[in-house]
Short mmCIF file of C-alpha atoms in Angstrom, two decimals:
data_model
loop_
_atom_site.label_atom_id
_atom_site.label_comp_id
_atom_site.label_asym_id
_atom_site.label_seq_id
_atom_site.Cartn_x
_atom_site.Cartn_y
_atom_site.Cartn_z
CA UNK A 1 24.31 -29.14 12.55
CA UNK A 2 24.07 -25.97 10.25
CA UNK A 3 22.30 -26.56 7.08
CA UNK A 4 24.33 -24.99 4.14
CA UNK A 5 23.10 -24.12 0.51
CA UNK A 6 24.84 -22.72 -2.49
CA UNK A 7 24.57 -19.08 -3.28
CA UNK A 8 26.35 -16.35 -5.36
CA UNK A 9 28.66 -15.90 -2.56
CA UNK A 10 29.35 -19.52 -1.98
CA UNK A 11 28.00 -21.74 0.75
CA UNK A 12 26.10 -19.94 3.29
CA UNK A 13 23.55 -21.22 6.06
CA UNK A 14 19.97 -21.73 5.51
CA UNK A 15 17.26 -19.93 7.70
CA UNK A 16 14.07 -21.38 8.92
CA UNK A 17 10.60 -19.35 9.30
CA UNK A 18 10.00 -18.68 12.95
CA UNK A 19 6.70 -16.96 12.76
CA UNK A 20 4.26 -15.55 10.12
CA UNK A 21 1.97 -12.63 11.04
CA UNK A 22 0.47 -11.52 7.83
CA UNK A 23 3.04 -9.81 5.82
CA UNK A 24 5.49 -9.91 8.55
CA UNK A 25 7.74 -13.06 8.90
CA UNK A 26 10.36 -13.75 11.42
CA UNK A 27 13.28 -15.87 10.41
CA UNK A 28 15.84 -17.64 12.40
CA UNK A 29 19.47 -18.34 11.33
CA UNK A 30 22.42 -20.02 12.89
CA UNK A 31 24.45 -17.96 15.21
CA UNK A 32 26.97 -15.74 13.46
CA UNK A 33 25.36 -15.90 9.90
CA UNK A 34 22.64 -13.17 10.46
CA UNK A 35 21.91 -11.44 7.21
CA UNK A 36 22.19 -7.60 7.11
CA UNK A 37 19.33 -5.08 6.96
CA UNK A 38 17.73 -4.94 3.45
CA UNK A 39 19.02 -8.15 2.34
CA UNK A 40 16.78 -10.02 0.11
CA UNK A 41 15.55 -13.50 1.11
CA UNK A 42 13.50 -16.16 -0.59
CA UNK A 43 11.46 -19.17 0.25
CA UNK A 44 8.77 -21.35 -0.98
CA UNK A 45 8.87 -24.35 -3.31
CA UNK A 46 10.30 -22.21 -6.18
CA UNK A 47 11.72 -19.31 -4.23
CA UNK A 48 8.54 -17.41 -5.23
CA UNK A 49 8.06 -15.68 -1.89
CA UNK A 50 10.36 -12.57 -1.63
CA UNK A 51 11.31 -11.21 1.91
CA UNK A 52 13.34 -8.16 2.93
CA UNK A 53 15.04 -7.86 6.34
CA UNK A 54 13.93 -4.87 8.22
CA UNK A 55 14.85 -5.67 11.78
CA UNK A 56 17.54 -7.73 13.99
CA UNK A 57 15.68 -9.16 16.89
CA UNK A 58 18.52 -11.02 18.43
CA UNK A 59 21.72 -12.72 17.18
CA UNK A 60 19.88 -15.35 15.52
CA UNK A 61 16.42 -13.73 14.54
CA UNK A 62 15.46 -11.39 11.88
CA UNK A 63 12.22 -9.73 11.12
CA UNK A 64 11.35 -9.36 7.61
CA UNK A 65 8.56 -7.96 5.51
CA UNK A 66 7.14 -9.78 2.50
CA UNK A 67 7.27 -8.36 -0.81
CA UNK A 68 5.08 -10.97 -2.37
CA UNK A 69 2.02 -12.86 -1.05
CA UNK A 70 2.93 -15.08 1.78
CA UNK A 71 -0.02 -17.74 1.05
CA UNK A 72 1.28 -21.27 1.80
CA UNK A 73 4.17 -20.09 4.05
CA UNK A 74 4.38 -22.13 7.32
CA UNK A 75 6.76 -22.42 10.21
CA UNK A 76 10.07 -24.26 9.71
CA UNK A 77 9.88 -23.56 5.90
CA UNK A 78 13.50 -23.20 4.65
CA UNK A 79 14.46 -19.62 3.80
CA UNK A 80 17.39 -18.73 1.18
CA UNK A 81 19.65 -15.73 1.98
CA UNK A 82 20.45 -14.44 -1.68
CA UNK A 83 23.42 -12.67 -0.41
CA UNK A 84 22.46 -9.24 -1.78
CA UNK A 85 19.85 -6.68 -1.49
CA UNK A 86 16.56 -6.68 -3.68
CA UNK A 87 17.69 -5.63 -7.29
CA UNK A 88 16.19 -4.93 -10.62
CA UNK A 89 17.23 -5.60 -14.21
CA UNK A 90 18.25 -2.70 -16.37
CA UNK A 91 18.94 -1.85 -20.06
CA UNK A 92 17.31 -0.58 -23.20
CA UNK A 93 15.10 -3.88 -23.15
CA UNK A 94 12.98 -2.10 -20.44
CA UNK A 95 11.53 0.62 -22.95
CA UNK A 96 8.13 -0.07 -23.90
CA UNK A 97 7.55 -2.91 -21.10
CA UNK A 98 5.35 -2.89 -17.68
CA UNK A 99 7.06 -4.40 -14.86
CA UNK A 100 6.46 -5.28 -11.22
CA UNK A 101 8.65 -4.38 -8.15
CA UNK A 102 10.98 -7.38 -8.92
CA UNK A 103 11.52 -6.18 -12.49
CA UNK A 104 9.33 -9.19 -14.01
CA UNK A 105 7.29 -8.22 -16.91
CA UNK A 106 3.49 -8.00 -16.26
CA UNK A 107 2.55 -7.10 -19.86
CA UNK A 108 2.50 -10.61 -21.31
CA UNK A 109 5.31 -9.71 -24.06
CA UNK A 110 7.85 -12.28 -22.94
CA UNK A 111 11.19 -12.04 -21.28
CA UNK A 112 13.17 -8.53 -20.79
CA UNK A 113 16.29 -7.86 -22.80
CA UNK A 114 18.01 -6.39 -19.77
CA UNK A 115 22.01 -6.35 -19.73
CA UNK A 116 22.56 -5.54 -15.97
CA UNK A 117 21.05 -5.57 -12.35
CA UNK A 118 21.34 -2.98 -9.78
CA UNK A 119 19.96 -2.68 -6.09
CA UNK A 120 16.93 -0.66 -5.69
CA UNK A 121 18.40 0.94 -2.63
CA UNK A 122 21.09 3.39 -3.64
CA UNK A 123 22.45 6.44 -2.13
CA UNK A 124 21.50 9.84 -3.62
CA UNK A 125 23.69 11.76 -6.14
CA UNK A 126 26.33 13.62 -4.01
CA UNK A 127 25.74 17.37 -3.85
CA UNK A 128 28.83 18.10 -5.90
CA UNK A 129 27.64 16.08 -8.85
CA UNK A 130 24.12 17.63 -8.92
CA UNK A 131 23.20 20.31 -11.45
CA UNK A 132 20.58 22.86 -11.25
CA UNK A 133 19.00 25.11 -13.83
CA UNK A 134 16.50 27.81 -14.61
CA UNK A 135 14.58 26.21 -17.38
CA UNK A 136 10.71 26.09 -17.49
CA UNK A 137 9.15 22.60 -18.32
CA UNK A 138 6.13 23.72 -20.41
CA UNK A 139 3.16 21.22 -19.98
CA UNK A 140 0.74 22.68 -22.49
CA UNK A 141 -1.73 23.24 -19.65
CA UNK A 142 -2.70 26.88 -19.31
CA UNK A 143 -3.31 27.40 -15.56
CA UNK A 144 0.07 25.36 -14.66
CA UNK A 145 2.16 27.00 -17.28
CA UNK A 146 0.94 30.45 -16.17
CA UNK A 147 0.61 30.24 -12.19
CA UNK A 148 2.71 27.28 -11.11
CA UNK A 149 5.44 26.47 -13.80
CA UNK A 150 7.23 23.40 -13.55
CA UNK A 151 11.13 23.19 -13.41
CA UNK A 152 13.09 21.27 -15.75
CA UNK A 153 14.86 18.88 -13.59
CA UNK A 154 12.84 19.89 -10.50
CA UNK A 155 9.90 18.19 -8.74
CA UNK A 156 6.25 19.14 -9.05
CA UNK A 157 3.42 17.92 -7.00
CA UNK A 158 -0.34 17.59 -7.78
CA UNK A 159 -2.21 17.82 -4.39
CA UNK A 160 -5.94 16.97 -4.14
CA UNK A 161 -8.73 14.78 -2.30
CA UNK A 162 -10.29 11.92 -3.94
CA UNK A 163 -12.09 12.55 -7.26
CA UNK A 164 -10.80 16.00 -8.17
CA UNK A 165 -8.68 14.95 -11.11
CA UNK A 166 -5.21 14.22 -10.18
CA UNK A 167 -4.68 11.19 -12.23
CA UNK A 168 -6.35 12.68 -15.22
CA UNK A 169 -4.00 15.83 -14.87
CA UNK A 170 -0.93 13.28 -14.79
CA UNK A 171 -2.39 11.36 -17.84
CA UNK A 172 -2.93 14.61 -19.78
CA UNK A 173 0.78 15.62 -19.03
CA UNK A 174 1.87 12.32 -20.36
CA UNK A 175 0.01 12.80 -23.34
CA UNK A 176 1.33 16.48 -24.04
CA UNK A 177 4.81 16.01 -22.78
CA UNK A 178 5.97 12.49 -23.55
CA UNK A 179 5.03 12.89 -27.34
CA UNK A 180 7.48 15.96 -27.82
CA UNK A 181 9.82 14.74 -25.02
CA UNK A 182 13.27 13.63 -26.09
CA UNK A 183 14.29 11.69 -23.15
CA UNK A 184 12.74 8.46 -21.43
CA UNK A 185 9.40 8.69 -19.76
CA UNK A 186 8.97 6.55 -16.53
CA UNK A 187 5.71 6.08 -15.02
CA UNK A 188 5.65 4.52 -11.28
CA UNK A 189 2.19 3.49 -10.07
CA UNK A 190 2.13 3.19 -6.35
CA UNK A 191 -0.93 1.69 -4.84
CA UNK A 192 -2.55 2.04 -8.38
CA UNK A 193 -5.85 0.44 -9.38
CA UNK A 194 -5.48 -2.19 -12.04
CA UNK A 195 -8.07 -0.50 -14.12
CA UNK A 196 -6.07 2.59 -14.19
CA UNK A 197 -2.83 0.79 -14.92
CA UNK A 198 -4.49 -0.84 -17.83
CA UNK A 199 -6.14 2.39 -19.30
CA UNK A 200 -2.99 4.22 -19.06
CA UNK A 201 -1.07 1.47 -20.95
CA UNK A 202 -3.66 1.59 -23.76
CA UNK A 203 -3.55 5.39 -23.90
CA UNK A 204 0.26 5.55 -24.07
CA UNK A 205 0.29 2.85 -26.80
CA UNK A 206 -2.22 4.65 -28.80
CA UNK A 207 -0.36 7.98 -28.47
CA UNK A 208 2.64 6.25 -29.83
CA UNK A 209 4.86 6.91 -26.83
CA UNK A 210 5.15 3.63 -25.33
CA UNK A 211 8.37 2.74 -27.15
CA UNK A 212 10.15 5.47 -24.94
CA UNK A 213 8.48 4.66 -21.72
CA UNK A 214 8.93 2.34 -18.91
CA UNK A 215 6.15 1.53 -16.51
CA UNK A 216 6.49 0.16 -12.91
CA UNK A 217 3.67 -0.91 -10.91
CA UNK A 218 3.10 -1.90 -7.15
CA UNK A 219 -0.84 -2.34 -7.48
CA UNK A 220 -3.25 -1.69 -4.87
CA UNK A 221 -3.80 -5.54 -4.12
CA UNK A 222 -0.01 -6.16 -3.38
CA UNK A 223 1.45 -6.45 0.03
CA UNK A 224 2.45 -3.10 1.52
CA UNK A 225 5.99 -4.11 1.42
CA UNK A 226 5.78 -4.07 -2.39
CA UNK A 227 4.03 -0.67 -2.49
CA UNK A 228 6.78 0.72 -0.09
CA UNK A 229 9.59 -0.39 -2.37
CA UNK A 230 8.22 -0.01 -6.03
CA UNK A 231 9.23 3.79 -5.89
CA UNK A 232 12.90 2.98 -4.87
CA UNK A 233 12.83 0.44 -8.00
CA UNK A 234 11.44 3.08 -10.29
CA UNK A 235 14.23 5.43 -9.24
CA UNK A 236 16.79 2.86 -9.86
CA UNK A 237 15.55 2.57 -13.35
CA UNK A 238 15.57 6.29 -13.78
CA UNK A 239 19.11 6.72 -12.32
CA UNK A 240 20.21 4.07 -14.84
CA UNK A 241 19.12 6.10 -17.88
CA UNK A 242 20.29 9.39 -16.36
CA UNK A 243 23.86 8.20 -15.61
CA UNK A 244 24.47 5.27 -17.82
CA UNK A 245 22.55 6.31 -20.93
CA UNK A 246 22.71 9.83 -20.35
CA UNK A 247 19.15 10.56 -21.37
CA UNK A 248 16.67 13.09 -19.77
CA UNK A 249 14.10 11.38 -17.71
CA UNK A 250 10.52 12.22 -17.00
CA UNK A 251 9.33 10.53 -13.95
CA UNK A 252 5.66 10.48 -13.18
CA UNK A 253 4.47 9.08 -9.77
CA UNK A 254 0.90 8.33 -8.96
CA UNK A 255 0.32 8.35 -5.80
CA UNK A 256 2.98 9.50 -3.26
CA UNK A 257 0.48 9.13 -0.47
CA UNK A 258 0.01 5.39 -1.06
CA UNK A 259 3.72 5.15 -0.49
CA UNK A 260 3.32 6.85 2.76
CA UNK A 261 0.39 4.69 3.32
CA UNK A 262 2.21 1.47 2.65
CA UNK A 263 5.01 2.76 5.14
CA UNK A 264 2.37 3.11 7.76
CA UNK A 265 0.90 -0.26 7.26
CA UNK A 266 4.67 -1.76 7.42
CA UNK A 267 5.40 0.21 10.54
CA UNK A 268 2.35 -1.08 12.25
CA UNK A 269 2.87 -4.52 11.37
CA UNK A 270 6.17 -4.20 12.77
CA UNK A 271 4.95 -3.35 16.06
CA UNK A 272 6.34 0.40 16.07
CA UNK A 273 4.59 2.87 17.94
CA UNK A 274 2.73 5.42 15.61
CA UNK A 275 3.26 9.19 15.61
CA UNK A 276 1.00 12.09 14.84
CA UNK A 277 -2.58 11.18 13.20
CA UNK A 278 -1.43 7.52 13.09
CA UNK A 279 1.48 7.97 10.68
CA UNK A 280 4.79 6.03 11.10
CA UNK A 281 7.44 7.86 13.38
CA UNK A 282 9.80 7.33 10.34
CA UNK A 283 7.59 9.27 7.87
CA UNK A 284 9.97 12.12 7.26
CA UNK A 285 13.00 10.13 6.80
CA UNK A 286 11.41 7.41 4.54
CA UNK A 287 9.87 10.17 2.34
CA UNK A 288 13.10 11.96 2.13
CA UNK A 289 14.98 8.87 1.30
CA UNK A 290 12.86 8.48 -1.84
CA UNK A 291 12.57 12.28 -2.86
CA UNK A 292 16.28 13.17 -2.51
CA UNK A 293 17.17 10.58 -5.04
CA UNK A 294 15.22 12.67 -7.67
CA UNK A 295 17.78 15.03 -9.00
CA UNK A 296 19.58 16.02 -12.06
CA UNK A 297 23.27 15.51 -12.95
CA UNK A 298 25.60 17.26 -15.28
CA UNK A 299 24.86 14.58 -17.91
CA UNK A 300 21.07 14.51 -18.01
CA UNK A 301 17.92 16.05 -16.20
CA UNK A 302 15.43 14.22 -13.97
CA UNK A 303 12.04 15.89 -13.98
CA UNK A 304 9.35 14.52 -11.71
CA UNK A 305 5.64 15.15 -11.39
CA UNK A 306 3.83 13.50 -8.48
CA UNK A 307 0.26 12.92 -7.57
CA UNK A 308 -0.26 13.56 -3.84
CA UNK A 309 -3.60 12.19 -2.30
CA UNK A 310 -4.70 14.82 0.53
CA UNK A 311 -6.83 13.06 3.35
CA UNK A 312 -10.25 14.82 3.71
CA UNK A 313 -8.78 17.72 1.55
CA UNK A 314 -6.84 18.75 4.62
CA UNK A 315 -3.32 20.31 3.40
CA UNK A 316 -2.05 20.36 7.00
CA UNK A 317 -1.96 16.51 6.99
CA UNK A 318 1.40 15.27 7.91
CA UNK A 319 1.70 13.43 4.71
CA UNK A 320 1.23 16.46 2.76
CA UNK A 321 3.06 18.97 4.70
CA UNK A 322 6.18 16.60 4.61
CA UNK A 323 5.87 16.26 0.68
CA UNK A 324 5.61 20.01 0.13
CA UNK A 325 9.00 20.57 1.59
CA UNK A 326 10.70 18.65 -1.34
CA UNK A 327 9.12 20.17 -4.29
CA UNK A 328 9.82 23.20 -6.39
CA UNK A 329 6.13 23.60 -7.63
CA UNK A 330 3.00 22.73 -5.86
CA UNK A 331 -0.35 22.47 -7.78
CA UNK A 332 -3.30 22.23 -5.52
CA UNK A 333 -6.68 21.06 -6.69
CA UNK A 334 -9.75 22.27 -5.36
CA UNK A 335 -13.12 20.39 -4.78
CA UNK A 336 -14.95 23.56 -5.00
CA UNK A 337 -13.75 24.55 -8.54
CA UNK A 338 -14.49 20.85 -9.66
CA UNK A 339 -18.03 21.23 -8.51
CA UNK A 340 -18.28 24.48 -10.46
CA UNK A 341 -17.15 22.64 -13.57
CA UNK A 342 -13.92 24.52 -13.80
CA UNK A 343 -11.51 21.85 -15.27
CA UNK A 344 -8.74 21.32 -14.51
CA UNK A 345 -9.70 22.14 -10.94
CA UNK A 346 -6.47 23.94 -10.06
CA UNK A 347 -6.75 26.41 -7.17
CA UNK A 348 -4.75 29.32 -8.54
CA UNK A 349 -4.44 31.12 -5.28
CA UNK A 350 -3.07 28.12 -3.36
CA UNK A 351 -0.85 26.75 -6.24
CA UNK A 352 2.69 28.00 -6.39
CA UNK A 353 6.17 27.47 -8.00
CA UNK A 354 9.62 28.76 -7.16
CA UNK A 355 10.19 29.31 -10.87
CA UNK A 356 7.40 32.15 -10.91
CA UNK A 357 10.21 34.67 -10.54
CA UNK A 358 11.05 37.47 -13.02
CA UNK A 359 14.56 36.44 -13.29
CA UNK A 360 13.45 32.97 -14.53
CA UNK A 361 10.28 33.54 -16.41
CA UNK A 362 10.73 37.11 -17.42
CA UNK A 363 9.03 40.34 -16.59
CA UNK A 364 6.11 39.92 -18.89
CA UNK A 365 5.31 36.46 -17.58
CA UNK A 366 5.66 37.55 -13.98
CA UNK A 367 3.55 40.60 -14.38
CA UNK A 368 0.64 38.75 -16.11
CA UNK A 369 0.68 36.11 -13.34
CA UNK A 370 0.63 38.54 -10.65
CA UNK A 371 -2.38 40.58 -12.22
CA UNK A 372 -4.24 37.40 -12.73
CA UNK A 373 -3.80 36.28 -9.07
CA UNK A 374 -4.63 39.74 -7.77
CA UNK A 375 -7.87 39.78 -9.79
CA UNK A 376 -8.89 36.23 -8.69
CA UNK A 377 -7.87 37.11 -5.00
CA UNK A 378 -10.09 40.31 -5.12
CA UNK A 379 -12.93 38.34 -6.62
CA UNK A 380 -12.64 35.73 -3.87
CA UNK A 381 -12.89 38.53 -1.23
CA UNK A 382 -16.06 39.99 -2.86
CA UNK A 383 -17.91 36.62 -3.05
CA UNK A 384 -19.50 37.12 0.35
CA UNK A 385 -20.76 40.64 -0.47
CA UNK A 386 -22.10 39.23 -3.72
CA UNK A 387 -24.04 36.48 -2.09
CA UNK A 388 -25.41 38.81 0.44
CA UNK A 389 -26.21 42.06 -1.49
CA UNK A 390 -25.99 41.15 -4.99
CA UNK A 391 -23.56 42.42 -7.83
CA UNK A 392 -25.44 45.68 -8.06
CA UNK A 393 -24.16 46.98 -4.70
CA UNK A 394 -20.55 46.94 -5.88
CA UNK A 395 -18.94 49.89 -7.04
CA UNK A 396 -18.03 50.11 -10.91
CA UNK A 397 -14.30 49.14 -10.25
CA UNK A 398 -15.36 46.14 -8.29
CA UNK A 399 -17.96 45.07 -10.81
CA UNK A 400 -15.06 45.39 -13.44
CA UNK A 401 -12.75 43.25 -11.38
CA UNK A 402 -15.35 40.47 -10.82
CA UNK A 403 -16.14 40.41 -14.67
CA UNK A 404 -12.39 40.28 -15.26
CA UNK A 405 -11.83 37.61 -12.79
CA UNK A 406 -14.77 35.42 -13.99
CA UNK A 407 -13.56 35.52 -17.56
CA UNK A 408 -10.13 34.60 -16.49
CA UNK A 409 -11.50 31.71 -14.53
CA UNK A 410 -13.28 30.42 -17.69
CA UNK A 411 -10.35 31.03 -20.04
CA UNK A 412 -8.21 28.90 -17.74
CA UNK A 413 -10.29 25.94 -18.14
CA UNK A 414 -9.07 23.68 -20.93
CA UNK A 415 -10.43 20.65 -22.79
CA UNK A 416 -8.19 17.49 -22.33
CA UNK A 417 -7.14 14.90 -24.96
CA UNK A 418 -7.57 12.12 -22.51
CA UNK A 419 -11.29 13.18 -21.55
CA UNK A 420 -12.50 13.83 -25.20
CA UNK A 421 -14.82 10.88 -24.97
CA UNK A 422 -16.39 12.02 -21.88
CA UNK A 423 -16.66 15.75 -22.40
CA UNK A 424 -17.30 15.97 -26.06
CA UNK A 425 -14.66 18.70 -26.42
CA UNK A 426 -11.67 18.16 -28.62
CA UNK A 427 -8.39 18.43 -26.54
CA UNK A 428 -6.24 21.36 -26.71
CA UNK A 429 -2.55 22.07 -26.02
CA UNK A 430 -1.31 25.62 -25.69
CA UNK A 431 2.22 27.27 -26.03
CA UNK A 432 3.06 29.38 -23.16
CA UNK A 433 3.10 32.55 -25.42
CA UNK A 434 -0.57 31.66 -26.44
CA UNK A 435 -1.54 31.65 -22.64
CA UNK A 436 -0.04 34.86 -21.84
CA UNK A 437 -1.44 36.58 -24.87
CA UNK A 438 -4.93 35.53 -23.87
CA UNK A 439 -4.71 36.48 -20.25
CA UNK A 440 -3.02 39.91 -21.10
CA UNK A 441 -6.06 40.57 -23.55
CA UNK A 442 -8.62 39.66 -21.05
CA UNK A 443 -7.02 41.82 -18.29
CA UNK A 444 -6.78 44.88 -20.84
CA UNK A 445 -10.79 44.51 -21.09
CA UNK A 446 -10.94 43.37 -24.75
CA UNK A 447 -13.33 40.56 -23.97
CA UNK A 448 -15.66 42.50 -21.46
CA UNK A 449 -18.45 42.40 -24.07
CA UNK A 450 -18.13 38.64 -24.69
CA UNK A 451 -20.40 36.25 -22.67
CA UNK A 452 -18.32 34.41 -20.16
CA UNK A 453 -19.34 30.94 -21.68
CA UNK A 454 -17.46 32.13 -24.84
CA UNK A 455 -14.16 31.83 -22.95
CA UNK A 456 -15.13 28.47 -21.45
CA UNK A 457 -13.38 25.15 -22.38
CA UNK A 458 -11.37 26.60 -25.36
CA UNK A 459 -7.84 26.74 -26.29
CA UNK A 460 -6.26 29.94 -27.61
CA UNK A 461 -8.19 33.19 -26.95
CA UNK A 462 -8.95 33.49 -30.60
CA UNK A 463 -11.22 30.44 -30.31
CA UNK A 464 -13.65 32.75 -28.13
CA UNK A 465 -16.94 33.21 -29.91
CA UNK A 466 -17.70 36.84 -31.27
CA UNK A 467 -20.61 38.44 -29.35
CA UNK A 468 -23.74 38.68 -31.35
CA UNK A 469 -24.64 42.39 -32.00
CA UNK A 470 -27.28 43.81 -29.82
#
């Protein structure tokens, strides 16, 4: 006899757990009552275990992935079909709060004042309703604004291996941009450490920007299903503020690689054959499904900055190459520059942006950026000769280029507000005009007599110490 239970859609059949393999659970339903793909199921004494349907194995059997811990789950445990896909609460009550994948508060500040719920899986905005623009999104960070400017309403990526400063750079951007940003800031932590989440929450609270910020976390200790879906939940929140509240959204994601890694874990658990370098065969489509929802409408802009971990510093890794294709600006961090103490450790020759175009940034900005790149590229080519023969063997022209490039390298370093307690340097945030003015004066040879250290870790060029008379 078929068991029935009440649901939002009326009386529907109840399933039973058929098998539990870690975070993958098979559930059997009566013939003809199979839940559709991406349907949310619940089980446990208080329905605390949440499952999502990923596969139909037969006319009676579905394979699901757990979005919460499966501790205590046994065979034949009853499973409730919720009648809908996983959804998340939305409304002004989310501002200033920290949530998990299910939209439950994890900041200990009580219940949410949400007004509606929407599914986390939604189609991207139709092409006819999308809006594009040519406006620069100024970050206050010299090397980014000069060589890889971000697009308002676009997607920028921070690429780098472990420990080169991706999270620090994201945190500094939050400090610089959220304070003077008129819209809503949304931080999505995918596979974040709890330490990083707690530090970020405290810093945003201290900076006074928390009241216009929503934070969602699928932490490192949570099941891969939660880490795979928290990005979609964050995008549903972002789309709500863009389309319903008509407010600009600044979406910060740390880390896209953890999303790819979660998909790889789920794919392995589902028994799918892996593809190149062990990644899931659906890597491109899973990433595109997330990235293509990040877009601007005629009502409001959605700007995204994403940290991307690069395994073994290899930019040809499939996770990095597939992410590159979706971005309008790519900021590559260099371990070599970090080891030299040149922070932020942005590689000026591998970082790029489609916004660095004279029609967008203007002739002056484009000309200065090109001259800076040329000087740094020539210095890079001369490094082997310098290491073997010494600086004295170079021509006077090459020596001038090296002097110029080394001063530019040091001027493009910058003390951060978020690292003041570690470096002892007070943070600096610069307007784009100040950055352009500093680089132009260095290229003109105005600081050729200044010691290189005078340009290291300063803000505007006027902070450079005056050289002592001989």
